[in-house]
Short mmCIF file of C-alpha atoms and ligand atoms in Angstrom, two decimals:
data_model
loop_
_atom_site.label_atom_id
_atom_site.label_comp_id
_atom_site.label_asym_id
_atom_site.label_seq_id
_atom_site.Cartn_x
_atom_site.Cartn_y
_atom_site.Cartn_z
CA UNK G 1 -9.15 38.41 4.84
CA UNK G 2 -7.62 39.50 7.97
CA UNK G 3 -6.75 36.78 10.55
CA UNK G 4 -6.89 33.96 7.85
CA UNK G 5 -3.15 33.68 7.71
CA UNK G 6 -2.94 32.92 11.20
CA UNK G 7 -5.31 30.11 10.89
CA UNK G 8 -3.55 26.68 10.65
CA UNK G 9 -4.23 24.88 7.53
CA UNK G 10 -6.99 22.11 7.51
CA UNK G 11 -5.91 18.90 6.32
CA UNK G 12 -6.59 16.98 4.17
CA UNK G 13 -6.98 20.26 2.13
CA UNK G 14 -10.45 21.09 1.30
CA UNK G 15 -10.24 20.90 -2.60
CA UNK G 16 -10.93 17.62 -3.24
CA UNK G 17 -13.01 17.37 -6.08
CA UNK G 18 -10.43 18.01 -8.83
CA UNK G 19 -8.44 15.83 -11.17
CA UNK G 20 -4.76 17.29 -9.82
CA UNK G 21 -2.87 17.01 -6.54
CA UNK G 22 -3.88 19.78 -4.49
CA UNK G 23 -1.64 22.85 -5.13
CA UNK G 24 -0.91 23.44 -1.37
CA UNK G 25 1.42 20.32 -1.57
CA UNK G 26 3.50 22.08 -4.00
CA UNK G 27 3.61 25.36 -2.15
CA UNK G 28 4.25 23.73 1.30
CA UNK G 29 7.25 21.62 -0.07
CA UNK G 30 8.66 24.96 -1.16
CA UNK G 31 7.96 27.10 1.55
CA UNK G 32 7.05 25.06 4.70
CA UNK G 33 8.19 21.36 3.91
CA UNK G 34 7.22 20.54 7.59
CA UNK G 35 3.89 22.37 8.07
CA UNK G 36 1.45 22.44 11.41
CA UNK G 37 -2.11 21.04 10.20
CA UNK G 38 -5.45 20.61 11.81
CA UNK G 39 -7.25 17.24 11.04
CA UNK G 40 -10.80 16.73 10.73
CA UNK G 41 -10.99 15.31 14.14
CA UNK G 42 -9.74 18.80 15.54
CA UNK G 43 -6.48 17.25 16.54
CA UNK G 44 -3.04 18.60 14.95
CA UNK G 45 -0.15 17.16 13.25
CA UNK G 46 2.95 18.04 11.30
CA UNK G 47 2.56 17.52 7.46
CA UNK G 48 5.80 16.57 5.94
CA UNK G 49 5.81 16.93 1.95
CA UNK G 50 9.49 16.62 0.87
CA UNK G 51 10.46 13.34 -0.53
CA UNK G 52 13.65 12.92 1.46
CA UNK G 53 11.87 14.14 4.74
CA UNK G 54 9.11 11.63 3.97
CA UNK G 55 11.52 8.57 3.59
CA UNK G 56 13.57 9.66 6.80
CA UNK G 57 10.10 9.70 8.83
CA UNK G 58 9.19 6.42 7.51
CA UNK G 59 12.56 4.77 8.49
CA UNK G 60 12.80 6.58 11.67
CA UNK G 61 11.96 3.95 14.64
CA UNK G 62 11.08 7.45 16.82
CA UNK G 63 8.14 7.66 14.69
CA UNK G 64 5.91 5.22 16.02
CA UNK G 65 2.70 3.62 14.67
CA UNK G 66 2.08 1.75 18.12
CA UNK G 67 2.10 5.14 20.01
CA UNK G 68 -0.40 6.26 17.08
CA UNK G 69 -2.90 3.95 18.04
CA UNK G 70 -2.77 4.50 21.67
CA UNK G 71 -5.63 5.86 23.59
CA UNK G 72 -5.50 9.59 23.71
CA UNK G 73 -3.32 9.85 20.41
CA UNK G 74 -3.94 12.46 17.82
CA UNK G 75 -6.45 10.75 15.10
CA UNK G 76 -7.28 11.78 11.52
CA UNK G 77 -10.65 10.34 11.34
CA UNK G 78 -12.94 7.80 13.40
CA UNK G 79 -11.05 4.89 12.62
CA UNK G 80 -7.62 3.39 11.89
CA UNK G 81 -6.14 -0.12 11.31
CA UNK G 82 -6.02 -0.68 15.36
CA UNK G 83 -3.34 -1.74 17.83
CA UNK G 84 -3.57 -5.35 16.93
CA UNK G 85 -2.63 -5.06 13.25
CA UNK G 86 0.38 -5.15 11.47
CA UNK G 87 -0.20 -1.49 10.60
CA UNK G 88 -0.55 -0.58 14.27
CA UNK G 89 2.69 -1.95 15.68
CA UNK G 90 6.22 -1.16 15.50
CA UNK G 91 9.09 -3.71 15.35
CA UNK G 92 9.83 -6.30 16.92
CA UNK G 93 5.90 -7.03 17.26
CA UNK G 94 5.42 -5.83 13.82
CA UNK G 95 7.88 -8.00 12.20
CA UNK G 96 6.60 -10.93 14.33
CA UNK G 97 3.33 -10.69 12.38
CA UNK G 98 4.76 -9.69 8.89
CA UNK G 99 7.11 -12.66 8.85
CA UNK G 100 4.15 -15.07 9.34
CA UNK G 101 2.77 -13.97 5.74
CA UNK G 102 5.70 -12.27 4.23
CA UNK G 103 6.64 -15.55 2.31
CA UNK G 104 3.20 -15.59 0.70
CA UNK G 105 3.86 -12.18 -0.95
CA UNK G 106 7.32 -12.17 -1.94
CA UNK G 107 8.22 -11.43 -5.85
CA UNK G 108 8.84 -15.11 -6.62
CA UNK G 109 5.44 -16.24 -5.14
CA UNK G 110 3.73 -13.55 -7.02
CA UNK G 111 5.01 -14.61 -10.42
CA UNK G 112 3.43 -17.88 -9.95
CA UNK G 113 0.03 -16.34 -9.50
CA UNK G 114 0.20 -14.43 -12.64
CA UNK G 115 -1.24 -16.83 -14.91
CA UNK G 116 -4.33 -17.22 -12.62
CA UNK G 117 -4.77 -13.31 -12.15
CA UNK G 118 -4.77 -13.26 -16.01
CA UNK G 119 -7.60 -15.70 -16.32
CA UNK G 120 -9.39 -13.68 -13.79
CA UNK G 121 -8.92 -10.56 -15.51
CA UNK G 122 -9.95 -12.11 -18.91
CA UNK G 123 -13.22 -13.41 -17.64
CA UNK G 124 -14.09 -10.12 -16.03
CA UNK G 125 -13.60 -8.57 -19.26
CA UNK G 126 -15.53 -10.90 -21.12
CA UNK G 127 -18.40 -9.79 -19.37
CA UNK G 128 -17.57 -6.17 -19.47
CA UNK G 129 -17.26 -6.58 -23.31
CA UNK G 130 -20.92 -7.73 -23.76
CA UNK G 131 -22.48 -5.36 -20.91
CA UNK G 132 -24.73 -2.79 -22.12
CA UNK G 133 -22.76 0.61 -22.48
CA UNK G 134 -21.90 2.49 -20.66
CA UNK G 135 -20.26 0.49 -18.19
CA UNK G 136 -18.99 1.30 -15.01
CA UNK G 137 -15.46 -0.15 -14.80
CA UNK G 138 -15.26 -0.31 -11.11
CA UNK G 139 -18.31 -2.52 -10.47
CA UNK G 140 -17.30 -4.71 -13.34
CA UNK G 141 -13.43 -4.73 -13.27
CA UNK G 142 -11.17 -2.64 -11.09
CA UNK G 143 -13.07 -3.67 -7.92
CA UNK G 144 -13.90 -7.10 -9.13
CA UNK G 145 -10.26 -8.11 -10.08
CA UNK G 146 -8.63 -7.43 -6.47
CA UNK G 147 -11.78 -8.70 -4.70
CA UNK G 148 -11.56 -12.14 -6.39
CA UNK G 149 -7.66 -12.07 -6.16
CA UNK G 150 -7.68 -11.49 -2.11
CA UNK G 151 -10.92 -13.51 -1.29
CA UNK G 152 -9.25 -16.54 -2.89
CA UNK G 153 -5.96 -16.10 -1.35
CA UNK G 154 -7.46 -15.97 2.05
CA UNK G 155 -10.24 -18.42 1.10
CA UNK G 156 -13.17 -16.12 1.96
CA UNK G 157 -16.50 -16.73 0.16
CA UNK G 158 -16.71 -14.67 -2.87
CA UNK G 159 -20.56 -14.57 -2.41
CA UNK G 160 -20.27 -12.72 0.65
CA UNK G 161 -18.09 -9.57 -1.41
CA UNK G 162 -20.97 -7.03 -1.48
CA UNK G 163 -21.33 -7.33 2.38
CA UNK G 164 -17.72 -7.45 3.21
CA UNK G 165 -16.95 -4.68 0.81
CA UNK G 166 -19.60 -2.23 2.13
CA UNK G 167 -18.12 -2.90 5.82
CA UNK G 168 -14.61 -1.76 4.40
CA UNK G 169 -15.65 1.21 3.08
CA UNK G 170 -17.44 2.18 6.29
CA UNK G 171 -14.33 1.40 8.29
CA UNK G 172 -12.05 3.25 6.11
CA UNK G 173 -13.85 6.39 5.16
CA UNK G 174 -12.55 9.75 6.45
CA UNK G 175 -15.62 11.30 7.61
CA UNK G 176 -18.57 9.91 5.58
CA UNK G 177 -20.00 8.02 8.63
CA UNK G 178 -20.33 8.84 12.48
CA UNK G 179 -18.08 7.09 15.08
CA UNK G 180 -20.82 4.54 15.94
CA UNK G 181 -21.40 3.43 12.35
CA UNK G 182 -17.64 2.71 12.00
CA UNK G 183 -17.48 0.86 15.32
CA UNK G 184 -20.64 -1.13 14.27
CA UNK G 185 -19.01 -2.08 10.84
CA UNK G 186 -15.80 -3.00 12.43
CA UNK G 187 -17.84 -5.33 14.96
CA UNK G 188 -19.72 -7.01 12.18
CA UNK G 189 -16.84 -7.66 10.34
CA UNK G 190 -14.86 -8.89 13.11
CA UNK G 191 -17.75 -11.22 14.00
CA UNK G 192 -17.89 -12.38 10.35
CA UNK G 193 -14.31 -13.28 10.57
CA UNK G 194 -14.60 -15.08 13.90
CA UNK G 195 -17.21 -17.29 12.68
CA UNK G 196 -15.06 -17.95 9.51
CA UNK G 197 -12.08 -18.99 11.54
CA UNK G 198 -13.86 -21.01 13.77
CA UNK G 199 -15.23 -22.98 10.69
CA UNK G 200 -11.87 -23.03 9.14
CA UNK G 201 -10.13 -24.33 12.29
CA UNK G 202 -12.59 -27.35 12.02
CA UNK G 203 -11.93 -27.85 8.39
CA UNK G 204 -8.44 -26.35 7.43
CA UNK G 205 -8.08 -25.63 3.63
CA UNK G 206 -4.97 -24.55 1.76
CA UNK G 207 -5.08 -20.87 1.86
CA UNK G 208 -3.62 -17.86 4.21
CA UNK G 209 -6.10 -17.94 6.59
CA UNK G 210 -5.43 -21.65 7.58
CA UNK G 211 -1.92 -20.90 7.54
CA UNK G 212 -2.18 -18.05 9.99
CA UNK G 213 -4.57 -20.48 12.05
CA UNK G 214 -1.69 -23.10 12.17
CA UNK G 215 0.58 -20.20 13.18
CA UNK G 216 -1.54 -19.12 16.01
CA UNK G 217 -2.74 -22.86 17.12
CA UNK G 218 0.57 -24.82 16.69
CA UNK G 219 3.28 -22.09 16.89
CA UNK G 220 1.70 -19.87 19.27
CA UNK G 221 3.09 -16.86 16.90
CA UNK G 222 0.13 -14.59 17.53
CA UNK G 223 -3.07 -14.03 19.72
CA UNK G 224 -6.67 -14.75 18.75
CA UNK G 225 -7.20 -10.77 18.40
CA UNK G 226 -4.24 -10.52 16.38
CA UNK G 227 -5.30 -13.21 13.91
CA UNK G 228 -8.84 -11.80 13.64
CA UNK G 229 -7.22 -8.41 12.92
CA UNK G 230 -4.73 -9.57 10.44
CA UNK G 231 -7.18 -11.28 8.10
CA UNK G 232 -9.48 -8.11 8.48
CA UNK G 233 -6.43 -5.87 7.32
CA UNK G 234 -5.33 -8.23 4.56
CA UNK G 235 -8.99 -8.52 3.48
CA UNK G 236 -9.94 -4.85 3.42
CA UNK G 237 -6.54 -3.00 2.55
CA UNK G 238 -5.70 -5.91 0.30
CA UNK G 239 -8.65 -5.20 -2.25
CA UNK G 240 -9.54 -1.26 -1.49
CA UNK G 241 -5.99 0.14 -2.26
CA UNK G 242 -5.50 -1.95 -5.32
CA UNK G 243 -9.01 -1.22 -6.41
CA UNK G 244 -8.49 2.53 -5.92
CA UNK G 245 -5.20 2.49 -7.69
CA UNK G 246 -6.28 0.83 -10.60
CA UNK G 247 -9.12 3.00 -11.16
CA UNK G 248 -7.22 6.05 -10.65
CA UNK G 249 -4.42 4.60 -13.20
CA UNK G 250 -7.30 4.13 -15.68
CA UNK G 251 -8.90 7.33 -15.05
CA UNK G 252 -5.60 9.07 -15.29
CA UNK G 253 -4.94 7.34 -18.76
CA UNK G 254 -8.53 8.16 -19.96
CA UNK G 255 -7.47 11.97 -19.08
CA UNK G 256 -4.48 11.72 -21.18
CA UNK G 257 -5.30 10.26 -24.25
CA UNK G 258 -1.65 10.60 -25.91
CA UNK G 259 -0.55 8.56 -23.00
CA UNK G 260 -3.31 5.79 -23.45
CA UNK G 261 -2.62 6.04 -27.31
CA UNK G 262 0.94 5.41 -26.43
CA UNK G 263 0.25 2.30 -24.35
CA UNK G 264 -2.18 0.88 -27.00
CA UNK G 265 0.78 1.12 -29.47
CA UNK G 266 3.41 -0.03 -26.96
CA UNK G 267 1.88 -2.64 -24.52
CA UNK G 268 5.27 -3.57 -23.49
CA UNK G 269 5.58 -0.25 -21.45
CA UNK G 270 2.84 -1.47 -19.07
CA UNK G 271 5.23 -2.31 -16.31
CA UNK G 272 6.99 1.03 -16.40
CA UNK G 273 3.52 2.79 -16.82
CA UNK G 274 1.93 1.09 -13.61
CA UNK G 275 5.05 2.56 -11.75
CA UNK G 276 4.38 5.97 -13.35
CA UNK G 277 0.77 5.95 -12.58
CA UNK G 278 1.31 4.94 -9.01
CA UNK G 279 3.76 7.60 -8.73
CA UNK G 280 1.48 10.20 -10.62
CA UNK G 281 -1.95 9.38 -8.84
CA UNK G 282 -3.21 12.77 -7.69
CA UNK G 283 -5.82 11.27 -5.51
CA UNK G 284 -3.40 10.53 -2.75
CA UNK G 285 -4.50 12.44 0.40
CA UNK G 286 -2.01 11.18 3.14
CA UNK G 287 -0.95 7.64 1.53
CA UNK G 288 0.30 6.17 4.97
CA UNK G 289 -1.33 6.33 8.50
CA UNK G 290 -0.41 8.93 10.99
CA UNK G 291 2.95 8.44 13.09
CA UNK G 292 3.36 9.64 16.55
CA UNK G 293 6.90 10.58 17.80
CA UNK G 294 8.16 8.82 20.98
CA UNK G 295 10.72 11.31 21.44
CA UNK G 296 11.76 14.73 20.50
CA UNK G 297 13.19 14.68 17.11
CA UNK G 298 14.21 16.94 14.23
CA UNK G 299 12.55 16.77 10.63
CA UNK G 300 13.55 19.15 7.67
CA UNK G 301 14.90 21.82 10.30
CA UNK G 302 11.53 21.70 12.40
CA UNK G 303 11.73 20.38 15.89
CA UNK G 304 8.99 17.82 16.58
CA UNK G 305 8.01 16.79 20.23
CA UNK G 306 7.17 13.68 21.78
CA UNK G 307 3.45 13.11 21.46
CA UNK G 308 3.08 15.09 18.16
CA UNK G 309 1.68 13.43 15.12
CA UNK G 310 3.21 13.40 11.65
CA UNK G 311 1.64 12.91 8.43
CA UNK G 312 4.15 11.68 5.65
CA UNK G 313 2.44 12.91 2.36
CA UNK G 314 3.19 10.17 -0.09
CA UNK G 315 1.77 12.33 -2.95
CA UNK G 316 3.60 15.09 -2.22
CA UNK G 317 6.87 13.33 -2.08
CA UNK G 318 6.07 11.66 -5.47
CA UNK G 319 5.79 15.01 -7.17
CA UNK G 320 8.80 16.45 -5.44
CA UNK G 321 10.85 18.06 -8.40
CA UNK G 322 14.09 17.46 -6.55
CA UNK G 323 13.64 13.67 -7.44
CA UNK G 324 11.35 13.46 -10.27
CA UNK G 325 11.88 15.74 -13.32
CA UNK G 326 8.63 17.43 -14.52
CA UNK G 327 6.91 15.75 -11.65
CA UNK G 328 3.47 17.03 -13.04
CA UNK G 329 3.83 15.14 -16.12
CA UNK G 330 2.55 11.95 -16.54
CA UNK G 331 5.19 10.05 -18.52
CA UNK G 332 4.69 6.24 -18.83
CA UNK G 333 8.22 5.52 -19.82
CA UNK G 334 9.69 7.44 -16.63
CA UNK G 335 13.11 5.76 -15.57
CA UNK G 336 14.20 5.54 -12.78
CA UNK G 337 11.19 6.00 -10.99
CA UNK G 338 11.59 5.45 -7.12
CA UNK G 339 8.31 6.41 -5.90
CA UNK G 340 7.08 5.97 -2.48
CA UNK G 341 3.51 5.07 -3.47
CA UNK G 342 3.63 1.81 -1.21
CA UNK G 343 5.06 3.70 1.54
CA UNK G 344 8.71 3.05 2.54
CA UNK G 345 10.67 1.36 5.41
CA UNK G 346 9.06 -1.28 7.97
CA UNK G 347 5.56 -0.85 6.78
CA UNK G 348 6.31 -0.58 3.13
CA UNK G 349 3.43 -2.51 1.49
CA UNK G 350 3.33 -6.08 2.15
CA UNK G 351 1.05 -6.65 -0.82
CA UNK G 352 3.28 -4.46 -3.38
CA UNK G 353 4.38 -6.99 -5.48
CA UNK G 354 0.86 -8.75 -5.78
CA UNK G 355 -0.42 -5.10 -6.46
CA UNK G 356 1.93 -4.60 -9.17
CA UNK G 357 1.00 -7.90 -10.79
CA UNK G 358 -2.78 -7.15 -10.39
CA UNK G 359 -2.24 -3.44 -11.98
CA UNK G 360 -0.03 -4.64 -14.77
CA UNK G 361 -2.19 -7.44 -15.82
CA UNK G 362 -5.32 -5.47 -15.22
CA UNK G 363 -4.16 -2.63 -17.65
CA UNK G 364 -2.68 -5.00 -20.20
CA UNK G 365 -5.70 -7.03 -20.35
CA UNK G 366 -7.96 -3.75 -20.66
CA UNK G 367 -6.10 -2.50 -23.62
CA UNK G 368 -6.03 -5.97 -25.31
CA UNK G 369 -9.86 -6.58 -25.03
CA UNK G 370 -11.12 -3.14 -25.35
CA UNK G 371 -10.73 -0.95 -28.72
CA UNK G 372 -8.48 2.21 -28.45
CA UNK G 373 -11.86 4.21 -28.70
CA UNK G 374 -12.21 3.67 -25.05
CA UNK G 375 -13.25 6.83 -23.22
CA UNK G 376 -15.13 8.44 -20.16
CA UNK G 377 -18.96 8.42 -21.11
CA UNK G 378 -19.51 11.30 -19.01
CA UNK G 379 -18.13 14.83 -18.55
CA UNK G 380 -15.23 14.71 -15.69
CA UNK G 381 -17.19 16.91 -13.43
CA UNK G 382 -20.01 14.38 -13.14
CA UNK G 383 -18.18 12.01 -11.44
CA UNK G 384 -18.35 11.51 -7.71
CA UNK G 385 -15.76 10.88 -5.22
CA UNK G 386 -15.25 9.44 -1.90
CA UNK G 387 -12.74 10.17 0.73
CA UNK G 388 -10.84 7.35 2.41
CA UNK G 389 -8.43 7.33 5.39
CA UNK G 390 -5.39 7.77 2.97
CA UNK G 391 -6.84 8.40 -0.70
CA UNK G 392 -9.81 9.61 -2.28
CA UNK G 393 -11.58 7.46 -4.84
CA UNK G 394 -14.04 7.33 -7.60
CA UNK G 395 -17.55 5.92 -6.75
CA UNK G 396 -18.06 4.90 -10.34
CA UNK G 397 -16.03 5.00 -13.70
CA UNK G 398 -18.49 5.00 -16.70
CA UNK G 399 -16.77 4.33 -19.99
CA UNK G 400 -17.79 3.72 -23.51
CA UNK G 401 -15.84 2.88 -26.46
CA UNK L 1 36.37 -9.57 14.75
CA UNK L 2 32.51 -9.85 15.39
CA UNK L 3 31.86 -13.62 14.37
CA UNK L 4 28.60 -15.31 13.81
CA UNK L 5 26.81 -14.06 10.90
CA UNK L 6 27.43 -13.05 7.49
CA UNK L 7 25.12 -10.62 5.66
CA UNK L 8 24.89 -10.77 1.91
CA UNK L 9 22.58 -8.54 -0.26
CA UNK L 10 21.83 -9.22 -3.79
CA UNK L 11 21.91 -5.63 -5.15
CA UNK L 12 20.50 -6.59 -8.53
CA UNK L 13 17.68 -7.98 -6.75
CA UNK L 14 17.02 -4.99 -4.06
CA UNK L 15 13.96 -2.79 -5.14
CA UNK L 16 14.51 -0.32 -2.55
CA UNK L 17 11.37 -0.76 -0.24
CA UNK L 18 13.47 0.32 2.71
CA UNK L 19 11.83 -2.62 4.57
CA UNK L 20 15.17 -3.82 5.93
CA UNK L 21 16.39 -0.50 6.76
CA UNK L 22 13.01 0.43 8.78
CA UNK L 23 13.03 -2.95 10.55
CA UNK L 24 16.91 -3.35 11.30
CA UNK L 25 18.59 0.00 10.72
CA UNK L 26 21.32 -0.95 12.79
CA UNK L 27 22.43 -3.32 10.32
CA UNK L 28 21.26 -1.79 7.03
CA UNK L 29 21.56 1.47 5.45
CA UNK L 30 20.83 2.99 1.97
CA UNK L 31 23.56 4.13 -0.24
CA UNK L 32 23.72 6.83 -2.60
CA UNK L 33 21.84 5.32 -5.27
CA UNK L 34 19.02 4.36 -3.04
CA UNK L 35 19.88 0.55 -2.68
CA UNK L 36 20.12 -0.87 0.55
CA UNK L 37 23.50 -2.58 1.65
CA UNK L 38 24.72 -3.95 5.24
CA UNK L 39 26.42 -1.64 7.60
CA UNK L 40 28.83 -4.59 8.37
CA UNK L 41 29.13 -7.93 6.37
CA UNK L 42 29.96 -9.79 9.85
CA UNK L 43 27.53 -9.44 12.90
CA UNK L 44 26.89 -11.19 15.93
CA UNK L 45 23.49 -13.17 15.99
CA UNK L 46 20.47 -10.73 16.40
CA UNK L 47 16.82 -11.72 15.23
CA UNK L 48 16.54 -8.51 13.63
CA UNK L 49 18.77 -9.55 10.86
CA UNK L 50 16.52 -12.57 10.31
CA UNK L 51 13.54 -10.69 10.48
CA UNK L 52 14.74 -8.20 7.99
CA UNK L 53 15.87 -11.07 5.68
CA UNK L 54 12.45 -12.84 5.80
CA UNK L 55 10.40 -9.41 5.28
CA UNK L 56 12.27 -8.31 2.21
CA UNK L 57 9.99 -8.65 -0.57
CA UNK L 58 12.67 -9.36 -3.15
CA UNK L 59 14.40 -11.81 -0.81
CA UNK L 60 17.63 -9.95 -1.37
CA UNK L 61 19.11 -10.68 1.89
CA UNK L 62 20.58 -13.98 3.01
CA UNK L 63 22.02 -14.64 6.33
CA UNK L 64 24.66 -17.17 6.61
CA UNK L 65 26.35 -18.76 9.84
CA UNK L 66 30.30 -18.33 9.37
CA UNK L 67 31.41 -21.07 11.41
CA UNK L 68 28.99 -24.05 10.15
CA UNK L 69 27.98 -22.27 6.60
CA UNK L 70 24.48 -23.04 7.25
CA UNK L 71 22.04 -20.82 5.61
CA UNK L 72 20.05 -18.93 8.46
CA UNK L 73 17.93 -17.05 6.20
CA UNK L 74 17.96 -17.86 2.51
CA UNK L 75 18.12 -14.92 0.21
CA UNK L 76 18.01 -15.00 -3.63
CA UNK L 77 21.57 -15.63 -3.61
CA UNK L 78 21.18 -18.91 -1.73
CA UNK L 79 18.04 -20.64 -3.21
CA UNK L 80 18.26 -23.98 -5.01
C1 HEM C 1 -1.80 -0.40 -5.35
C2 HEM C 1 -2.20 -1.07 -4.41
C3 HEM C 1 -1.41 -0.66 -3.06
C4 HEM C 1 -0.90 0.45 -2.71
C5 HEM C 1 -0.95 1.91 -3.47
C6 HEM C 1 -0.65 0.15 -1.13
C7 HEM C 1 -0.07 1.05 -0.48
C8 HEM C 1 0.68 0.89 0.77
C9 HEM C 1 0.99 1.85 1.66
C10 HEM C 1 1.37 3.36 1.26
C11 HEM C 1 1.32 1.37 3.01
C12 HEM C 1 2.14 1.80 4.03
C13 HEM C 1 1.22 2.39 5.09
C14 HEM C 1 2.06 3.23 6.08
O1 HEM C 1 3.11 3.03 6.05
O2 HEM C 1 1.28 3.70 7.11
C15 HEM C 1 0.82 -0.31 2.67
C16 HEM C 1 0.97 -1.08 3.75
C17 HEM C 1 0.23 -2.23 3.71
N1 HEM C 1 -0.35 -2.71 2.58
FE1 HEM C 1 -0.70 -2.12 0.71
N2 HEM C 1 -0.94 -1.00 -0.85
C18 HEM C 1 -1.40 -1.49 -1.90
C19 HEM C 1 -2.07 -3.14 -2.12
C20 HEM C 1 -1.96 -3.84 -1.05
C21 HEM C 1 -2.37 -5.24 -1.28
C22 HEM C 1 -2.76 -6.06 -2.44
C23 HEM C 1 -2.39 -5.92 -0.07
C24 HEM C 1 -2.46 -7.41 0.35
C25 HEM C 1 -1.76 -8.04 0.91
C26 HEM C 1 -1.56 -4.91 0.56
C27 HEM C 1 -1.34 -5.12 2.34
C28 HEM C 1 -0.84 -4.12 2.94
C29 HEM C 1 -0.39 -4.39 4.28
C30 HEM C 1 -0.73 -5.88 5.09
C31 HEM C 1 0.32 -3.31 4.69
C32 HEM C 1 0.93 -3.14 6.28
C33 HEM C 1 2.19 -3.64 6.04
C34 HEM C 1 2.88 -3.26 7.39
O3 HEM C 1 2.47 -2.78 8.22
O4 HEM C 1 4.05 -4.05 7.96
N3 HEM C 1 -1.64 -3.62 0.22
N4 HEM C 1 0.13 -0.41 1.50
S1 SF4 C 2 14.09 -5.06 2.28
FE1 SF4 C 2 15.14 -6.06 0.41
S2 SF4 C 2 14.22 -4.87 -1.22
FE2 SF4 C 2 14.00 -3.53 0.24
S3 SF4 C 2 15.78 -2.20 0.59
FE3 SF4 C 2 16.10 -3.67 1.83
S4 SF4 C 2 17.18 -5.54 0.52
FE4 SF4 C 2 16.40 -4.02 -0.88
#
């Protein structure tokens, strides 16, 4: 087709129904590691696909998240985290906010939460076990577990989960909803949180929201908008990323029966398996939010100009054969495994240790409580997918055993 | 000698998230095996260093005041 070569690549790549990482990532990593792409909004960006370049971009202060939230900046969809959030700022503003809650998410703190997370997982699986089959593991387990965990850490009423999750889906969807629908969902969620924060002010409790309110009211460490948006980000990102990754991980295991069998036989492999499932996850679209260059800067031999947007493709980096031998193979015992599924640098996932614990416990409990005949209830191509801002995710995961 | 603070990094605890390098790249760098290390052990007081220490998910970074011995930011090497 004449002219097709001249056309810039559309990104995310159009093939978004398969169960493999789109092949374009491997081709670009080889041939054009910093490639010009057109985003769904019509804005353009540089797509960075090599591991070393991805880490380089994510630790370089010249690539700014604040600049990417500024009016007029290139955008990937109708929404983003927003300029008042930890994910929409650069150090030192970013760090001021991150410090307020970092202690609640350290490896040490998360260790203490494990027995409690295990209890939640076990009680959910009790219901899964007695439910009529096929069972949708998302509704009953992979979404319910992270929802319960983050709602309780924040002190948000679990009764409101359906409404809150639905708003989050709209806010973090790539292109399924209009700009107006996204703005309305964000407005509704904001109002819900403002009401909740007001109530909590009058009657403080022992949770993260009350701790953030105290940081605002007593320490003047953050503004009211920052407070509301912080809770919004923790609540939404805090359950959606984990739910998507836990679902994708279980789906990948079901697609690799040899690896699933290996796990049933060697449950002590679970921690390594989780790292590998995070690395392997073929459903990562971008992995991170856009960065915008605040000065001219070179990446992988390409001159990026001030104002240009950059996408650091975590999925492509995690499948870079110069770092991961047989990168396309799911090897649950892979070691070392320096994947970047949680990002890298200043914005490296705040919830990474918590997410790791949830995924480890989620998978351990699953193989302990469901028999090894566990399998998909329908052919793979019957499954439906949703496109989010950074990843795509299954709409349901029907299983039988 | 630049006086003031001493940086200590528990390399066994470091999980290579690059947070410290992203927040305070003037003070931390990644070595060949991908772990972080302080560029210099002794530094002048700077909030960015404390920010990095408090943001480290593994609590691998400690900041000590060289004169008083006070722990400015407690990492895993200095927790009781
Ligand atoms: C498996 C699950 C998860 C994955 C794969 C994941 C992945 C990521 C990634 C890639 C980033 C960096 C984004 C960027 O640089 O643009 C990030 C940031 C973040 N994540 Fe997660 N995440 C997960 C779970 C969680 C959980 C459970 C929480 C709840 C606390 C959370 C809260 C955050 C926050 C607040 C940020 C922003 C940090 C900052 O800007 O300093 N995430 N996550
Ligand atoms: S922030 Fe902590 S875990 Fe991450 S690289 Fe620095 S020292 Fe290591």
